CSV table of C-alpha atoms in Angstrom, one decimal:
chain,number,residue,atom,x,y,z
Y,1,MET,CA,1.7,13.0,36.8
Y,2,LYS,CA,3.1,9.6,35.9
Y,3,THR,CA,6.8,8.8,36.5
Y,4,GLY,CA,8.4,8.6,33.1
Y,5,SER,CA,11.0,6.1,31.8
Y,6,ALA,CA,13.9,8.3,32.7
Y,7,GLU,CA,12.6,8.6,36.3
Y,8,ILE,CA,12.2,4.9,36.6
Y,9,ALA,CA,15.8,4.4,35.3
Y,10,ARG,CA,17.0,6.8,38.0
Y,11,LEU,CA,14.9,4.9,40.6
Y,12,LEU,CA,16.7,1.6,39.6
Y,13,ALA,CA,20.1,3.3,39.7
Y,14,ARG,CA,19.7,4.3,43.4
Y,15,PRO,CA,21.8,2.6,46.0
Y,16,LEU,CA,20.2,-0.8,46.8
Y,17,GLU,CA,20.1,-0.3,50.6
Y,18,GLU,CA,18.4,3.1,50.2
Y,19,LEU,CA,15.9,1.7,47.7
Y,20,VAL,CA,15.0,-1.3,49.9
Y,21,ALA,CA,14.6,0.8,53.0
Y,22,GLU,CA,12.2,3.2,51.3
Y,23,ALA,CA,10.2,0.3,49.8
Y,24,ASP,CA,10.0,-1.5,53.1
Y,25,SER,CA,8.9,1.7,54.9
Y,26,LEU,CA,6.1,2.2,52.3
Y,27,ARG,CA,5.0,-1.4,52.6
Y,28,ARG,CA,4.7,-1.0,56.3
Y,29,LEU,CA,2.7,2.2,55.9
Y,30,ARG,CA,0.3,0.8,53.3
Y,31,HIS,CA,0.0,-2.8,54.3
Y,32,GLY,CA,1.3,-3.2,57.8
Y,33,ASP,CA,3.4,-6.2,58.9
Y,34,GLY,CA,0.9,-8.8,57.8
Y,35,VAL,CA,1.9,-11.2,55.0
Y,36,TRP,CA,-1.0,-12.7,53.0
Y,37,ILE,CA,-0.7,-16.5,52.8
Y,38,ARG,CA,-2.2,-18.0,49.6
Y,39,GLY,CA,-2.6,-21.8,49.1
Y,40,LEU,CA,-1.0,-22.7,45.7
Y,41,LEU,CA,-2.4,-25.6,43.8
Y,42,GLU,CA,-0.5,-26.6,40.7
Y,43,PHE,CA,-3.3,-28.6,39.2
Y,44,THR,CA,-1.9,-29.6,35.8
Y,45,ASN,CA,1.5,-29.6,34.2
Y,46,ARG,CA,0.2,-30.3,30.8
Y,47,CYS,CA,0.7,-27.4,28.3
Y,48,THR,CA,0.2,-26.9,24.6
Y,49,CYS,CA,2.7,-24.0,24.5
Y,50,ASN,CA,6.4,-24.1,23.7
Y,51,CYS,CA,7.9,-21.2,25.6
Y,52,LEU,CA,11.6,-21.5,25.4
Y,53,TYR,CA,12.2,-20.9,29.1
Y,54,CYS,CA,9.6,-23.2,30.6
Y,55,GLY,CA,10.0,-26.8,31.8
Y,56,LEU,CA,6.3,-27.5,31.2
Y,57,ARG,CA,6.7,-26.7,27.4
Y,58,ALA,CA,4.9,-29.2,25.2
Y,59,ALA,CA,8.2,-30.4,23.5
Y,60,ASN,CA,9.7,-31.5,26.9
Y,61,GLY,CA,9.3,-35.2,26.6
Y,62,ARG,CA,11.3,-35.9,29.8
Y,63,LEU,CA,8.6,-34.5,32.0
Y,64,GLY,CA,6.1,-36.9,33.6
Y,65,ARG,CA,2.7,-35.3,33.0
Y,66,TYR,CA,-0.3,-35.1,35.3
Y,67,SER,CA,-3.6,-33.4,35.8
Y,68,LEU,CA,-5.3,-33.5,39.2
Y,69,THR,CA,-8.9,-34.6,39.4
Y,70,GLU,CA,-11.6,-32.3,40.8
Y,71,GLU,CA,-11.8,-34.5,43.8
Y,72,GLU,CA,-8.0,-34.2,44.5
Y,73,ILE,CA,-8.2,-30.4,44.2
Y,74,LEU,CA,-11.2,-30.2,46.5
Y,75,LEU,CA,-9.5,-32.4,49.1
Y,76,SER,CA,-6.6,-29.9,49.2
Y,77,VAL,CA,-9.0,-27.0,49.3
Y,78,ARG,CA,-10.9,-28.6,52.2
Y,79,ALA,CA,-7.7,-29.1,54.2
Y,80,GLY,CA,-6.4,-25.6,53.6
Y,81,PHE,CA,-9.7,-23.9,54.3
Y,82,ALA,CA,-10.0,-25.9,57.6
Y,83,ARG,CA,-6.6,-24.5,58.5
Y,84,GLY,CA,-7.9,-21.0,57.7
Y,85,LEU,CA,-6.6,-20.3,54.2
Y,86,GLY,CA,-8.7,-17.6,52.6
Y,87,THR,CA,-7.3,-17.7,49.0
Y,88,PHE,CA,-6.5,-20.6,46.7
Y,89,VAL,CA,-4.4,-20.1,43.6
Y,90,LEU,CA,-5.0,-22.6,40.8
Y,91,GLN,CA,-2.0,-22.6,38.5
Y,92,GLY,CA,-1.4,-24.8,35.5
Y,93,GLY,CA,-0.3,-25.0,31.9
Y,94,GLU,CA,-2.6,-24.3,29.0
Y,95,ASP,CA,-4.2,-27.7,29.2
Y,96,PRO,CA,-7.0,-28.3,26.7
Y,97,ASP,CA,-8.6,-30.9,29.0
Y,98,TRP,CA,-9.4,-28.1,31.4
Y,99,THR,CA,-12.1,-26.5,29.4
Y,100,THR,CA,-13.9,-23.4,30.6
Y,101,ASP,CA,-16.9,-25.5,31.4
Y,102,ARG,CA,-14.8,-27.7,33.6
Y,103,LEU,CA,-13.0,-24.7,35.3
Y,104,CYS,CA,-16.4,-23.1,36.0
Y,105,ARG,CA,-17.6,-26.3,37.7
Y,106,LEU,CA,-14.5,-26.4,39.8
Y,107,VAL,CA,-14.7,-22.8,40.8
Y,108,GLU,CA,-18.3,-23.3,41.8
Y,109,ALA,CA,-17.4,-26.4,43.8
Y,110,ILE,CA,-14.7,-24.5,45.6
Y,111,LYS,CA,-17.1,-21.7,46.5
Y,112,VAL,CA,-19.5,-24.3,47.9
Y,113,GLU,CA,-16.7,-26.1,49.8
Y,114,THR,CA,-15.6,-22.8,51.4
Y,115,GLU,CA,-19.1,-21.4,51.9
Y,116,GLY,CA,-18.4,-18.6,49.5
Y,117,ARG,CA,-15.7,-17.1,51.8
Y,118,ALA,CA,-12.5,-18.1,50.0
Y,119,ALA,CA,-11.1,-16.2,47.0
Y,120,VAL,CA,-10.2,-18.2,43.9
Y,121,THR,CA,-7.3,-17.1,41.7
Y,122,LEU,CA,-6.8,-18.7,38.3
Y,123,SER,CA,-3.6,-18.9,36.3
Y,124,CYS,CA,-4.1,-21.0,33.3
Y,125,GLY,CA,-3.1,-18.9,30.3
Y,126,ILE,CA,-4.8,-17.0,27.5
Y,127,LYS,CA,-8.5,-17.5,26.9
Y,128,SER,CA,-11.2,-15.6,25.1
Y,129,ARG,CA,-13.0,-12.6,26.7
Y,130,GLY,CA,-16.2,-14.7,26.7
Y,131,ASP,CA,-14.4,-17.4,28.7
Y,132,TYR,CA,-13.2,-14.8,31.3
Y,133,ARG,CA,-16.8,-13.5,31.6
Y,134,ARG,CA,-18.1,-16.9,32.3
Y,135,LEU,CA,-15.4,-17.6,34.9
Y,136,VAL,CA,-16.2,-14.3,36.7
Y,137,ALA,CA,-19.9,-15.2,36.6
Y,138,CYS,CA,-19.3,-18.5,38.3
Y,139,GLY,CA,-17.3,-16.9,41.1
Y,140,ALA,CA,-13.6,-16.6,40.1
Y,141,ASP,CA,-12.1,-13.6,41.8
Y,142,ARG,CA,-8.6,-13.1,40.4
Y,143,TYR,CA,-6.5,-14.0,37.4
Y,144,LEU,CA,-2.7,-14.2,37.0
Y,145,LEU,CA,-1.2,-13.9,33.5
Y,146,ARG,CA,2.4,-12.8,33.5
Y,147,PHE,CA,3.8,-11.0,30.5
Y,148,GLU,CA,7.4,-12.0,31.4
Y,149,THR,CA,9.0,-9.3,29.3
Y,150,ALA,CA,7.8,-6.0,27.9
Y,151,ASP,CA,10.1,-6.2,24.9
Y,152,PRO,CA,7.9,-7.2,21.9
Y,153,ALA,CA,10.7,-8.9,19.9
Y,154,LEU,CA,12.0,-10.8,22.9
Y,155,HIS,CA,8.5,-11.8,24.0
Y,156,GLU,CA,7.7,-13.3,20.5
Y,157,ARG,CA,11.0,-15.2,20.4
Y,158,LEU,CA,10.7,-16.7,23.8
Y,159,ARG,CA,7.0,-17.5,23.4
Y,160,GLY,CA,7.3,-19.3,20.1
Y,161,GLY,CA,5.6,-16.6,18.0
Y,162,ILE,CA,2.9,-15.4,20.5
Y,163,SER,CA,3.0,-11.6,20.4
Y,164,LEU,CA,3.2,-9.3,23.4
Y,165,ARG,CA,0.2,-7.5,21.9
Y,166,ARG,CA,-1.9,-10.7,22.3
Y,167,ARG,CA,-0.8,-11.0,25.9
Y,168,LEU,CA,-1.7,-7.5,26.6
Y,169,GLN,CA,-5.1,-7.9,25.0
Y,170,ALA,CA,-5.8,-10.8,27.3
Y,171,LEU,CA,-4.9,-8.6,30.3
Y,172,ASP,CA,-7.3,-5.9,29.0
Y,173,ASP,CA,-10.0,-8.5,28.6
Y,174,LEU,CA,-9.5,-9.8,32.1
Y,175,ARG,CA,-9.6,-6.3,33.6
Y,176,GLU,CA,-12.7,-5.4,31.7
Y,177,GLU,CA,-14.5,-8.5,32.8
Y,178,GLY,CA,-14.0,-7.6,36.4
Y,179,PHE,CA,-11.0,-9.8,37.6
Y,180,GLU,CA,-8.6,-8.6,40.1
Y,181,LEU,CA,-5.6,-8.5,37.8
Y,182,GLY,CA,-2.2,-10.1,38.3
Y,183,SER,CA,0.8,-10.1,36.0
Y,184,GLY,CA,4.6,-9.7,36.2
Y,185,PHE,CA,7.9,-10.7,34.6
Y,186,MET,CA,11.1,-12.7,35.0
Y,187,VAL,CA,14.3,-10.9,36.0
Y,188,GLY,CA,17.4,-11.6,34.0
Y,189,LEU,CA,16.0,-13.3,30.9
Y,190,PRO,CA,18.6,-13.9,28.2
Y,191,GLY,CA,18.5,-10.8,26.0
Y,192,GLU,CA,17.2,-8.5,28.7
Y,193,THR,CA,18.7,-5.1,28.8
Y,194,GLU,CA,18.5,-2.1,31.2
Y,195,ALA,CA,15.9,-0.6,28.8
Y,196,VAL,CA,13.8,-3.8,29.0
Y,197,ARG,CA,14.0,-3.7,32.8
Y,198,VAL,CA,12.7,-0.2,32.8
Y,199,ALA,CA,10.0,-1.1,30.4
Y,200,ASN,CA,8.9,-4.1,32.6
Y,201,LEU,CA,8.4,-1.8,35.5
Y,202,GLU,CA,6.7,0.8,33.4
Y,203,LEU,CA,4.2,-1.7,32.0
Y,204,CYS,CA,3.4,-3.0,35.5
Y,205,ARG,CA,2.6,0.5,36.6
Y,206,ASP,CA,0.6,1.4,33.5
Y,207,LEU,CA,-1.5,-1.8,33.9
Y,208,ALA,CA,-2.2,-0.6,37.5
Y,209,LEU,CA,-1.8,-4.3,38.6
Y,210,ASP,CA,-3.5,-5.5,41.7
Y,211,MET,CA,-0.9,-8.3,42.0
Y,212,VAL,CA,2.7,-8.4,40.7
Y,213,GLY,CA,4.6,-11.6,40.5
Y,214,ILE,CA,8.3,-11.5,39.6
Y,215,GLY,CA,11.2,-13.8,40.1
Y,216,PRO,CA,14.7,-14.6,38.7
Y,217,PHE,CA,15.1,-16.4,35.5
Y,218,ILE,CA,16.4,-20.0,36.1
Y,219,ALA,CA,17.6,-21.9,33.1
Y,220,ASN,CA,15.9,-25.4,32.8
Y,221,PRO,CA,18.2,-28.1,31.3
Y,222,ASP,CA,15.2,-29.5,29.4
Y,223,THR,CA,14.6,-26.3,27.4
Y,224,PRO,CA,16.4,-24.5,24.6
Y,225,LEU,CA,17.7,-22.0,27.1
Y,226,ALA,CA,19.7,-24.6,29.0
Y,227,GLY,CA,23.1,-23.3,30.2
Y,228,GLU,CA,22.0,-19.6,30.1
Y,229,ALA,CA,23.0,-17.5,33.2
Y,230,SER,CA,20.3,-17.1,35.8
Y,231,GLY,CA,18.9,-13.9,37.2
Y,232,THR,CA,20.6,-12.4,40.3
Y,233,LEU,CA,19.2,-11.9,43.8
Y,234,GLU,CA,20.3,-8.2,43.8
Y,235,ALA,CA,18.4,-7.5,40.5
Y,236,THR,CA,15.3,-9.3,41.8
Y,237,VAL,CA,15.4,-7.4,45.1
Y,238,ARG,CA,16.0,-4.1,43.3
Y,239,MET,CA,13.0,-4.7,41.0
Y,240,THR,CA,10.8,-5.8,44.0
Y,241,ALA,CA,11.6,-2.5,45.8
Y,242,ALA,CA,11.0,-0.5,42.6
Y,243,LEU,CA,7.6,-2.2,42.1
Y,244,ARG,CA,6.5,-1.4,45.7
Y,245,LEU,CA,7.4,2.3,45.1
Y,246,LEU,CA,5.6,2.4,41.8
Y,247,LEU,CA,2.6,0.4,42.9
Y,248,PRO,CA,2.1,1.1,46.6
Y,249,ASP,CA,-1.2,-0.8,47.0
Y,250,ALA,CA,-0.3,-3.9,44.9
Y,251,ASN,CA,0.1,-7.3,46.5
Y,252,ILE,CA,3.6,-8.5,45.7
Y,253,PRO,CA,4.6,-12.2,46.4
Y,254,ALA,CA,8.0,-13.3,47.6
Y,255,THR,CA,8.2,-16.0,45.0
Y,256,THR,CA,9.4,-19.6,45.0
Y,257,ALA,CA,11.9,-19.0,42.2
Y,258,ALA,CA,13.8,-16.5,44.5
Y,259,GLY,CA,13.8,-19.1,47.3
Y,260,SER,CA,15.0,-21.8,44.9
Y,261,LEU,CA,18.0,-19.9,43.6
Y,262,PHE,CA,19.0,-18.2,46.8
Y,263,SER,CA,18.8,-19.6,50.3
Y,264,GLN,CA,17.3,-16.3,51.7
Y,265,GLY,CA,15.7,-15.2,48.4
Y,266,ARG,CA,12.1,-15.0,49.7
Y,267,GLU,CA,13.2,-13.3,52.9
Y,268,ALA,CA,15.1,-10.7,50.8
Y,269,MET,CA,12.0,-10.0,48.7
Y,270,LEU,CA,9.9,-9.6,51.9
Y,271,GLY,CA,12.4,-7.1,53.2
Y,272,ALA,CA,12.2,-5.1,49.9
Y,273,GLY,CA,8.4,-4.6,49.9
Y,274,ALA,CA,6.8,-8.0,49.2
Y,275,ASN,CA,3.7,-8.9,51.3
Y,276,VAL,CA,2.5,-12.3,50.0
Y,277,LEU,CA,3.7,-15.9,50.3
Y,278,MET,CA,2.2,-18.8,48.4
Y,279,PRO,CA,2.9,-22.2,50.2
Y,280,ASN,CA,2.4,-25.2,48.0
Y,281,VAL,CA,-0.7,-27.2,49.0
Y,282,THR,CA,-0.6,-29.5,45.9
Y,283,PRO,CA,-0.7,-33.2,46.9
Y,284,LEU,CA,2.9,-34.3,47.6
Y,285,ALA,CA,2.8,-37.0,44.9
Y,286,TYR,CA,2.7,-34.3,42.2
Y,287,ARG,CA,4.8,-31.5,43.5
Y,288,GLU,CA,8.1,-32.6,42.0
Y,289,ARG,CA,6.6,-32.9,38.5
Y,290,TYR,CA,5.6,-29.2,38.3
Y,291,LEU,CA,9.2,-28.4,37.1
Y,292,LEU,CA,9.1,-24.9,35.6
Y,293,TYR,CA,12.9,-24.8,36.4
Y,294,PRO,CA,15.4,-27.0,38.2
Y,295,GLY,CA,16.1,-26.9,42.0
Y,296,LYS,CA,12.6,-25.8,42.8
Y,297,ASP,CA,12.1,-25.1,46.4
Y,298,THR,CA,9.5,-27.7,47.0
Y,299,ILE,CA,8.8,-28.3,50.7
Y,300,THR,CA,8.2,-32.0,51.1
Y,301,GLN,CA,6.2,-31.8,54.2
Y,302,ASP,CA,2.4,-31.6,54.5
Y,303,GLY,CA,0.9,-28.3,53.4
Y,304,ILE,CA,-0.7,-27.7,56.8
Y,305,GLN,CA,2.6,-28.2,58.6
Y,306,GLU,CA,4.2,-25.8,56.1
Y,307,LEU,CA,1.7,-23.1,57.0
Y,308,GLU,CA,2.7,-23.5,60.7
Y,309,ALA,CA,6.4,-23.3,59.8
Y,310,ILE,CA,5.9,-20.2,57.7
Y,311,ALA,CA,3.9,-18.5,60.5
Y,312,ALA,CA,6.7,-19.2,62.9
Y,313,HIS,CA,9.4,-18.0,60.5
Y,314,LEU,CA,7.5,-14.8,59.8
Y,315,GLU,CA,7.4,-14.0,63.5
Y,316,GLU,CA,11.2,-14.3,63.6
Y,317,LEU,CA,11.3,-11.7,60.8
Y,318,GLY,CA,9.0,-9.4,62.7
Y,319,ARG,CA,6.1,-10.1,60.3
Y,320,ARG,CA,2.8,-11.8,60.8
Y,321,ALA,CA,1.1,-14.5,58.8
Y,322,ASP,CA,-2.4,-13.5,57.6
Y,323,LEU,CA,-4.5,-16.3,56.1
Y,324,GLY,CA,-7.5,-14.1,55.1
Y,325,ARG,CA,-8.7,-13.4,51.5
Y,326,GLY,CA,-6.3,-10.4,51.1
Y,327,ASP,CA,-8.3,-8.6,48.5
Y,328,SER,CA,-6.6,-5.8,46.6
Y,329,PRO,CA,-6.8,-2.6,48.7
Y,330,SER,CA,-7.1,-0.4,45.7
Y,331,ARG,CA,-10.3,-1.7,44.0
Y,332,THR,CA,-13.4,-3.7,44.5
Y,333,ARG,CA,-15.4,-5.9,42.1
Y,334,THR,CA,-17.8,-3.0,41.5
Y,335,ASN,CA,-15.3,-0.2,40.6
Y,336,LYS,CA,-13.2,-2.6,38.5
Y,337,LYS,CA,-16.0,-2.8,36.0
Y,338,GLN,CA,-15.9,1.0,35.8
Y,339,MET,CA,-12.2,1.3,35.0
Y,340,ASP,CA,-10.8,3.1,32.0
Y,341,GLN,CA,-10.9,0.4,29.3
Y,342,ASN,CA,-7.4,1.2,28.1
Y,343,SER,CA,-5.5,-0.5,31.0
Y,344,LYS,CA,-2.1,0.0,29.3
Y,345,LYS,CA,-2.6,3.7,30.1
Y,346,THR,CA,-3.3,5.3,33.5
Y,347,ILE,CA,-6.0,3.4,35.3
Y,348,GLU,CA,-7.8,5.2,38.1
Y,349,LYS,CA,-10.9,4.4,40.2
Y,350,THR,CA,-14.0,6.3,39.1
């Protein structure tokens, strides 16, 4: 029997220390002390969308735009794979220059470069179901498409008229085409209420997500939400712990946004049930231009050195860096194709 909205509200109302302790215990039981390390490649900051909160929005004329070449991406993949990385996350805006044909060629090249052993996660916005089918066919493994808020009116306002229904349809399409599915939300968006927070958790659970990415809202001065209050660390940690309890098998990153806003933000998320870190392996010349929000925690050292620093820091926390693929423990490519097609309802393995 599914936990209802009232039960989720009661879960969120529990004392933070108690909630975090239970989530951390469940994380240890289901995932152990390993932390999956994914190589993040921010391959384009060009975007046709005008989301009110995002520094990459098309109307932001102050942002220097870039798009990596295939060769630049493959050089980063080659270096990360040589170091042992088993997953690469290609994240970008909705850039029309990156057509599905071009993305397919890139995914195929990455698979060749990594001898078919590395997983490829894409995060490049809404596409057609046919596009998703082609990306799966050429070897893409996972797709991340955050819904950001489960409130339809707030979603439409923040996303410049794009409906939540359209976002959820894209998530359905991704699931049905066989992707390991990732989504999530921002914590503390302007206009967010307690009911919205409960709905965010409920939607993540009902989507039975394989990956859940959340982080605090951070106001960007080059957006219409400049000057709005940011999300809090306590709320972010509370939501992380609740997600772990609602989705025991999901992979949950300790996100850069938390580390950017709070000095120990990522560590706090790891302590509340998170089990993934995504160090930035984008070429240094471009990192400072992928400005979703100000104060981004961009490590300026080489990506390989960053991996070594992260491994050492995790040891200090009693955790262990794991550079493997880190596939979702709750499903495989085969049984994903057999899922209940209504992924906004309960989704169970056949």
